[in-house]
mmCIF file of C-alpha atoms and ligand atoms in Angstrom:
data_model
loop_
_atom_site.group_PDB
_atom_site.id
_atom_site.type_symbol
_atom_site.label_atom_id
_atom_site.label_comp_id
_atom_site.label_asym_id
_atom_site.label_seq_id
_atom_site.Cartn_x
_atom_site.Cartn_y
_atom_site.Cartn_z
ATOM 1 C CA MET Y 1 -66.619 18.606 -30.039
ATOM 2 C CA ARG Y 2 -65.163 15.923 -28.110
ATOM 3 C CA ARG Y 3 -66.837 12.550 -28.879
ATOM 4 C CA PRO Y 4 -67.638 10.641 -25.651
ATOM 5 C CA LEU Y 5 -65.934 7.386 -24.830
ATOM 6 C CA VAL Y 6 -67.770 4.860 -22.320
ATOM 7 C CA ALA Y 7 -65.333 2.312 -21.205
ATOM 8 C CA GLY Y 8 -66.086 -0.577 -18.983
ATOM 9 C CA ASN Y 9 -63.592 -1.626 -16.224
ATOM 10 C CA TRP Y 10 -64.534 -5.313 -15.518
ATOM 11 C CA LYS Y 11 -61.982 -5.626 -12.649
ATOM 12 C CA MET Y 12 -61.467 -9.164 -11.626
ATOM 13 C CA ASN Y 13 -64.868 -10.473 -12.692
ATOM 14 C CA GLY Y 14 -66.186 -12.903 -15.241
ATOM 15 C CA SER Y 15 -65.954 -16.550 -16.489
ATOM 16 C CA GLN Y 16 -65.471 -17.514 -20.256
ATOM 17 C CA ALA Y 17 -69.373 -18.063 -20.276
ATOM 18 C CA GLU Y 18 -70.179 -14.862 -18.434
ATOM 19 C CA SER Y 19 -68.041 -12.627 -20.586
ATOM 20 C CA SER Y 20 -68.970 -14.240 -23.809
ATOM 21 C CA ALA Y 21 -72.697 -13.579 -22.856
ATOM 22 C CA LEU Y 22 -72.011 -10.044 -21.814
ATOM 23 C CA ILE Y 23 -70.228 -9.230 -25.116
ATOM 24 C CA ASP Y 24 -73.291 -10.790 -27.067
ATOM 25 C CA GLY Y 25 -75.551 -8.434 -25.215
ATOM 26 C CA LEU Y 26 -73.433 -5.404 -25.955
ATOM 27 C CA LEU Y 27 -73.142 -6.455 -29.538
ATOM 28 C CA GLU Y 28 -77.197 -6.779 -29.723
ATOM 29 C CA GLY Y 29 -77.539 -3.221 -28.619
ATOM 30 C CA THR Y 30 -74.494 -1.388 -29.823
ATOM 31 C CA ALA Y 31 -76.547 0.214 -32.576
ATOM 32 C CA THR Y 32 -78.634 2.085 -30.028
ATOM 33 C CA VAL Y 33 -75.557 3.878 -28.799
ATOM 34 C CA LYS Y 34 -75.069 6.642 -31.495
ATOM 35 C CA ASN Y 35 -73.077 9.484 -29.795
ATOM 36 C CA ALA Y 36 -70.429 7.593 -27.857
ATOM 37 C CA ASP Y 37 -67.501 5.156 -28.565
ATOM 38 C CA LEU Y 38 -67.509 1.979 -26.397
ATOM 39 C CA ALA Y 39 -64.819 0.014 -25.027
ATOM 40 C CA VAL Y 40 -64.224 -2.725 -22.444
ATOM 41 C CA CYS Y 41 -61.307 -3.633 -20.416
ATOM 42 C CA PRO Y 42 -61.696 -7.283 -19.240
ATOM 43 C CA PRO Y 43 -59.289 -9.201 -16.950
ATOM 44 C CA ALA Y 44 -56.143 -10.020 -18.973
ATOM 45 C CA ILE Y 45 -56.895 -13.699 -19.177
ATOM 46 C CA LEU Y 46 -60.295 -12.914 -20.944
ATOM 47 C CA ILE Y 47 -58.641 -10.611 -23.572
ATOM 48 C CA PRO Y 48 -58.102 -13.263 -26.184
ATOM 49 C CA LEU Y 49 -61.924 -14.193 -25.954
ATOM 50 C CA VAL Y 50 -63.115 -10.655 -25.976
ATOM 51 C CA ALA Y 51 -60.805 -9.743 -28.921
ATOM 52 C CA THR Y 52 -62.046 -12.673 -30.924
ATOM 53 C CA LYS Y 53 -65.761 -11.729 -30.301
ATOM 54 C CA LEU Y 54 -65.231 -8.028 -30.857
ATOM 55 C CA LYS Y 55 -62.959 -7.972 -33.927
ATOM 56 C CA GLY Y 56 -64.599 -6.060 -36.666
ATOM 57 C CA THR Y 57 -67.233 -4.637 -34.493
ATOM 58 C CA GLY Y 58 -67.416 -0.808 -33.380
ATOM 59 C CA ILE Y 59 -66.564 -1.785 -29.751
ATOM 60 C CA ALA Y 60 -62.755 -1.556 -28.748
ATOM 61 C CA TRP Y 61 -61.078 -3.344 -26.004
ATOM 62 C CA GLY Y 62 -58.150 -2.907 -23.724
ATOM 63 C CA GLY Y 63 -56.159 -3.986 -20.650
ATOM 64 C CA GLN Y 64 -56.633 -3.068 -16.961
ATOM 65 C CA ASP Y 65 -52.991 -2.544 -16.231
ATOM 66 C CA LEU Y 66 -49.468 -3.252 -17.784
ATOM 67 C CA ASN Y 67 -46.005 -3.655 -16.752
ATOM 68 C CA VAL Y 68 -43.444 -0.936 -17.689
ATOM 69 C CA ASN Y 69 -41.107 -3.391 -19.327
ATOM 70 C CA ALA Y 70 -41.839 -4.901 -22.601
ATOM 71 C CA SER Y 71 -40.596 -8.412 -21.752
ATOM 72 C CA GLY Y 72 -38.497 -10.215 -19.389
ATOM 73 C CA ALA Y 73 -38.349 -12.082 -16.000
ATOM 74 C CA TYR Y 74 -41.363 -10.313 -14.462
ATOM 75 C CA THR Y 75 -43.470 -13.309 -13.202
ATOM 76 C CA GLY Y 76 -47.211 -12.693 -13.328
ATOM 77 C CA GLU Y 77 -47.066 -9.559 -15.286
ATOM 78 C CA ILE Y 78 -48.392 -8.354 -18.799
ATOM 79 C CA SER Y 79 -46.611 -5.984 -21.189
ATOM 80 C CA GLY Y 80 -47.723 -3.518 -23.566
ATOM 81 C CA PRO Y 81 -46.557 -5.489 -26.538
ATOM 82 C CA MET Y 82 -48.699 -8.436 -25.389
ATOM 83 C CA LEU Y 83 -51.780 -5.984 -25.198
ATOM 84 C CA ARG Y 84 -51.181 -4.760 -28.601
ATOM 85 C CA ASP Y 85 -50.563 -8.500 -29.929
ATOM 86 C CA PHE Y 86 -54.249 -9.108 -28.698
ATOM 87 C CA GLY Y 87 -55.541 -6.065 -30.470
ATOM 88 C CA CYS Y 88 -56.033 -3.687 -27.486
ATOM 89 C CA THR Y 89 -56.553 -0.082 -28.146
ATOM 90 C CA TYR Y 90 -56.577 1.100 -24.456
ATOM 91 C CA VAL Y 91 -55.061 0.136 -21.153
ATOM 92 C CA ILE Y 92 -56.091 1.649 -17.771
ATOM 93 C CA VAL Y 93 -53.027 3.158 -15.736
ATOM 94 C CA GLY Y 94 -53.044 4.361 -12.334
ATOM 95 C CA HIS Y 95 -56.624 3.151 -11.240
ATOM 96 C CA SER Y 96 -56.986 3.694 -7.385
ATOM 97 C CA GLU Y 97 -57.342 0.119 -6.675
ATOM 98 C CA ARG Y 98 -53.839 -0.312 -8.077
ATOM 99 C CA ARG Y 99 -52.468 2.616 -6.305
ATOM 100 C CA SER Y 100 -53.888 1.602 -2.877
ATOM 101 C CA TYR Y 101 -53.632 -2.183 -2.944
ATOM 102 C CA TYR Y 102 -50.469 -2.611 -5.113
ATOM 103 C CA GLY Y 103 -48.481 0.483 -3.752
ATOM 104 C CA GLU Y 104 -48.396 2.225 -7.240
ATOM 105 C CA THR Y 105 -47.012 5.595 -6.920
ATOM 106 C CA ASP Y 106 -47.368 8.720 -9.154
ATOM 107 C CA GLU Y 107 -43.735 7.754 -10.534
ATOM 108 C CA ILE Y 108 -44.807 4.082 -11.221
ATOM 109 C CA VAL Y 109 -48.045 5.299 -12.789
ATOM 110 C CA ALA Y 110 -46.183 7.807 -14.958
ATOM 111 C CA GLY Y 111 -43.873 4.951 -16.145
ATOM 112 C CA LYS Y 112 -46.821 2.867 -17.202
ATOM 113 C CA TYR Y 113 -48.438 5.731 -19.082
ATOM 114 C CA GLY Y 114 -45.143 6.110 -21.059
ATOM 115 C CA ALA Y 115 -44.840 2.450 -21.635
ATOM 116 C CA ALA Y 116 -48.332 2.199 -22.896
ATOM 117 C CA GLN Y 117 -47.861 4.907 -25.470
ATOM 118 C CA GLN Y 118 -44.357 3.622 -26.430
ATOM 119 C CA HIS Y 119 -46.314 0.350 -27.451
ATOM 120 C CA GLY Y 120 -49.011 2.140 -29.429
ATOM 121 C CA LEU Y 121 -51.749 1.787 -26.530
ATOM 122 C CA ILE Y 122 -53.868 4.901 -25.525
ATOM 123 C CA PRO Y 123 -53.448 5.096 -21.657
ATOM 124 C CA ILE Y 124 -56.593 5.962 -19.696
ATOM 125 C CA LEU Y 125 -54.784 7.812 -16.743
ATOM 126 C CA CYS Y 126 -56.894 7.600 -13.677
ATOM 127 C CA VAL Y 127 -56.766 10.407 -10.947
ATOM 128 C CA GLY Y 128 -58.685 11.315 -8.114
ATOM 129 C CA GLU Y 129 -58.838 11.999 -4.371
ATOM 130 C CA THR Y 130 -59.878 9.993 -1.242
ATOM 131 C CA LEU Y 131 -62.603 10.998 1.120
ATOM 132 C CA GLU Y 132 -60.161 12.180 3.688
ATOM 133 C CA GLU Y 133 -58.322 14.181 0.868
ATOM 134 C CA ARG Y 134 -61.686 15.766 -0.187
ATOM 135 C CA GLU Y 135 -62.734 16.545 3.168
ATOM 136 C CA ALA Y 136 -59.385 18.225 3.904
ATOM 137 C CA GLY Y 137 -60.027 20.605 0.943
ATOM 138 C CA THR Y 138 -56.956 19.082 -1.085
ATOM 139 C CA THR Y 139 -58.871 17.539 -3.967
ATOM 140 C CA GLU Y 140 -57.343 19.855 -6.339
ATOM 141 C CA SER Y 141 -53.607 19.560 -5.078
ATOM 142 C CA VAL Y 142 -53.979 15.897 -5.017
ATOM 143 C CA VAL Y 143 -55.270 15.688 -8.718
ATOM 144 C CA ALA Y 144 -52.663 18.204 -9.700
ATOM 145 C CA ARG Y 145 -49.821 16.161 -8.181
ATOM 146 C CA GLN Y 146 -51.104 12.911 -9.929
ATOM 147 C CA LEU Y 147 -51.131 14.876 -13.287
ATOM 148 C CA ASP Y 148 -47.842 16.635 -12.841
ATOM 149 C CA ALA Y 149 -46.079 13.366 -12.464
ATOM 150 C CA VAL Y 150 -47.011 12.440 -15.947
ATOM 151 C CA PHE Y 151 -46.582 15.962 -17.425
ATOM 152 C CA ASN Y 152 -43.111 16.098 -15.947
ATOM 153 C CA LYS Y 153 -42.045 12.755 -17.440
ATOM 154 C CA HIS Y 154 -43.950 12.774 -20.937
ATOM 155 C CA GLY Y 155 -44.914 16.256 -21.693
ATOM 156 C CA ILE Y 156 -48.261 17.905 -22.392
ATOM 157 C CA ALA Y 157 -48.052 16.869 -26.132
ATOM 158 C CA SER Y 158 -48.390 13.121 -24.856
ATOM 159 C CA PHE Y 159 -52.006 14.022 -23.959
ATOM 160 C CA ALA Y 160 -52.877 14.113 -27.656
ATOM 161 C CA LYS Y 161 -52.926 10.295 -27.444
ATOM 162 C CA ALA Y 162 -54.295 9.808 -23.757
ATOM 163 C CA VAL Y 163 -57.474 9.722 -21.996
ATOM 164 C CA ILE Y 164 -57.783 11.146 -18.398
ATOM 165 C CA ALA Y 165 -60.420 9.460 -16.118
ATOM 166 C CA TYR Y 166 -61.397 11.518 -12.947
ATOM 167 C CA GLU Y 167 -62.418 8.858 -10.518
ATOM 168 C CA PRO Y 168 -62.948 10.300 -6.936
ATOM 169 C CA VAL Y 169 -62.074 7.278 -4.787
ATOM 170 C CA TRP Y 170 -64.907 7.515 -2.179
ATOM 171 C CA ALA Y 171 -67.313 6.992 -5.358
ATOM 172 C CA ILE Y 172 -65.899 3.904 -6.774
ATOM 173 C CA GLY Y 173 -67.950 0.816 -5.989
ATOM 174 C CA THR Y 174 -69.819 2.822 -3.263
ATOM 175 C CA GLY Y 175 -72.959 3.719 -4.949
ATOM 176 C CA LYS Y 176 -72.107 7.053 -3.862
ATOM 177 C CA THR Y 177 -71.695 9.265 -7.065
ATOM 178 C CA ALA Y 178 -70.195 12.785 -7.195
ATOM 179 C CA THR Y 179 -72.757 15.311 -7.956
ATOM 180 C CA PRO Y 180 -72.705 16.643 -11.627
ATOM 181 C CA GLN Y 181 -71.377 20.004 -10.216
ATOM 182 C CA GLN Y 182 -68.854 18.258 -8.093
ATOM 183 C CA ALA Y 183 -67.529 16.263 -11.058
ATOM 184 C CA GLN Y 184 -67.565 19.279 -13.474
ATOM 185 C CA ASP Y 185 -65.594 21.424 -11.035
ATOM 186 C CA VAL Y 186 -62.719 18.882 -10.907
ATOM 187 C CA HIS Y 187 -63.041 18.301 -14.726
ATOM 188 C CA ALA Y 188 -62.764 21.900 -15.418
ATOM 189 C CA PHE Y 189 -59.850 21.980 -13.059
ATOM 190 C CA ILE Y 190 -58.068 19.240 -15.084
ATOM 191 C CA ARG Y 191 -58.880 20.821 -18.366
ATOM 192 C CA GLY Y 192 -57.709 24.239 -17.151
ATOM 193 C CA LYS Y 193 -54.496 22.688 -15.926
ATOM 194 C CA LEU Y 194 -54.089 21.204 -19.580
ATOM 195 C CA ARG Y 195 -55.079 24.398 -20.973
ATOM 196 C CA ALA Y 196 -52.454 26.379 -19.208
ATOM 197 C CA LEU Y 197 -49.725 24.101 -21.229
ATOM 198 C CA ASP Y 198 -51.413 23.634 -24.381
ATOM 199 C CA ALA Y 199 -54.997 24.874 -25.387
ATOM 200 C CA ALA Y 200 -55.259 22.747 -28.356
ATOM 201 C CA VAL Y 201 -54.443 19.645 -26.506
ATOM 202 C CA ALA Y 202 -56.666 20.568 -23.676
ATOM 203 C CA ASP Y 203 -59.669 21.059 -26.053
ATOM 204 C CA LYS Y 204 -59.143 17.471 -27.545
ATOM 205 C CA VAL Y 205 -58.598 15.259 -24.484
ATOM 206 C CA GLN Y 206 -61.482 13.179 -23.229
ATOM 207 C CA VAL Y 207 -61.737 13.519 -19.590
ATOM 208 C CA LEU Y 208 -64.066 10.730 -18.321
ATOM 209 C CA TYR Y 209 -65.783 10.430 -15.085
ATOM 210 C CA GLY Y 210 -65.788 7.255 -13.062
ATOM 211 C CA GLY Y 211 -67.382 6.316 -9.702
ATOM 212 C CA SER Y 212 -70.773 4.657 -9.346
ATOM 213 C CA MET Y 213 -71.992 5.822 -12.698
ATOM 214 C CA LYS Y 214 -75.170 4.108 -13.987
ATOM 215 C CA PRO Y 215 -77.868 4.729 -16.559
ATOM 216 C CA SER Y 216 -79.972 6.876 -13.752
ATOM 217 C CA ASN Y 217 -77.183 9.331 -13.415
ATOM 218 C CA ALA Y 218 -75.119 9.108 -16.602
ATOM 219 C CA ALA Y 219 -77.233 11.553 -18.739
ATOM 220 C CA GLU Y 220 -76.777 14.423 -16.194
ATOM 221 C CA LEU Y 221 -72.973 13.793 -15.633
ATOM 222 C CA LEU Y 222 -72.477 13.460 -19.317
ATOM 223 C CA SER Y 223 -74.151 16.810 -19.887
ATOM 224 C CA GLN Y 224 -71.537 18.607 -17.818
ATOM 225 C CA GLU Y 225 -69.377 20.790 -20.232
ATOM 226 C CA ASP Y 226 -66.107 18.945 -19.295
ATOM 227 C CA ILE Y 227 -67.191 15.444 -18.845
ATOM 228 C CA ASP Y 228 -66.479 13.406 -22.092
ATOM 229 C CA GLY Y 229 -67.669 10.096 -21.074
ATOM 230 C CA GLY Y 230 -67.361 7.603 -18.243
ATOM 231 C CA LEU Y 231 -65.110 4.765 -16.817
ATOM 232 C CA ILE Y 232 -67.668 2.299 -15.570
ATOM 233 C CA GLY Y 233 -67.011 -0.493 -13.186
ATOM 234 C CA GLY Y 234 -70.094 -2.314 -11.662
ATOM 235 C CA ALA Y 235 -72.532 -1.179 -14.193
ATOM 236 C CA SER Y 236 -70.223 -2.491 -16.984
ATOM 237 C CA LEU Y 237 -71.018 -5.908 -15.968
ATOM 238 C CA VAL Y 238 -74.729 -5.850 -17.029
ATOM 239 C CA ALA Y 239 -75.063 -5.310 -20.892
ATOM 240 C CA GLU Y 240 -78.156 -3.314 -20.642
ATOM 241 C CA ASP Y 241 -76.717 -0.939 -17.942
ATOM 242 C CA PHE Y 242 -73.417 -0.257 -19.922
ATOM 243 C CA LEU Y 243 -75.617 0.435 -23.050
ATOM 244 C CA GLY Y 244 -77.985 2.619 -21.055
ATOM 245 C CA ILE Y 245 -74.855 4.782 -20.035
ATOM 246 C CA GLY Y 246 -73.870 4.869 -23.805
ATOM 247 C CA ARG Y 247 -77.300 6.036 -24.774
ATOM 248 C CA ALA Y 248 -77.232 8.728 -22.148
ATOM 249 C CA ALA Y 249 -74.696 10.391 -24.315
ATOM 250 C CA ASN Y 250 -77.086 10.487 -27.433
HETATM 251 P P1 PGA S 301 -67.614 1.729 -10.221
HETATM 252 O O1 PGA S 301 -66.141 1.714 -10.586
HETATM 253 O O2 PGA S 301 -68.364 2.121 -11.458
HETATM 254 O O3 PGA S 301 -68.054 0.213 -9.766
HETATM 255 O O4 PGA S 301 -67.802 2.668 -9.140
HETATM 256 C C1 PGA S 301 -65.587 2.654 -11.593
HETATM 257 C C2 PGA S 301 -63.928 2.237 -11.619
HETATM 258 O O5 PGA S 301 -63.431 1.823 -10.712
HETATM 259 O O6 PGA S 301 -63.493 2.491 -12.674
#
């Protein structure tokens, strides 16, 4: 049995006061979430605050991105060792917003995935198709290409210490969720791809769904065989909504 993971991607949101209040709200309700692990990925500048508040609690934290290098002249960037230094467990890599707004290619994403693992972080590797790609019937080939870039560089065994998030780009922040069947179909495809390479790893790796997941649709999505949690954007900014998604796994 894979234990679900519900991870919040705060994106570029939150002041110190708002973040502090949000964490307080999560901590108040965390005991009601019995069947899922929780994690939050705040903007880098808020990680110290979040780390201080979450240390010793059951909620993990992570970064939203990292540089492929460990240190050096890379103005504005944050490295894996820095995230580890602040107690991060996870780091998101290859989010579609980074792929589309910052030109991150499959190759760049694969490099970041490797850097995360090299520095003791669990990468949450995001994959997913755009609306045009779905309509053109290329969803599986797009997801396969995104995964192959990582398989080819780091091998299937690396997925023993990674999380995959399937996030159809057309469902992110749009209020348009994939139907449980649409999501399950792609999750099964992803797991099948892993299984063809290593059945034991395929059975273990958590494959999260992301894209307008909220308390009202979470239970149905999470009940699908190959959906092992969620990567939550908008709903992770409201403590009760995020906890509600966690409880949907109970
Ligand atoms: P959303 O974002 O929940 O706001 O759709 C999900 C994500 O981008 O990870």
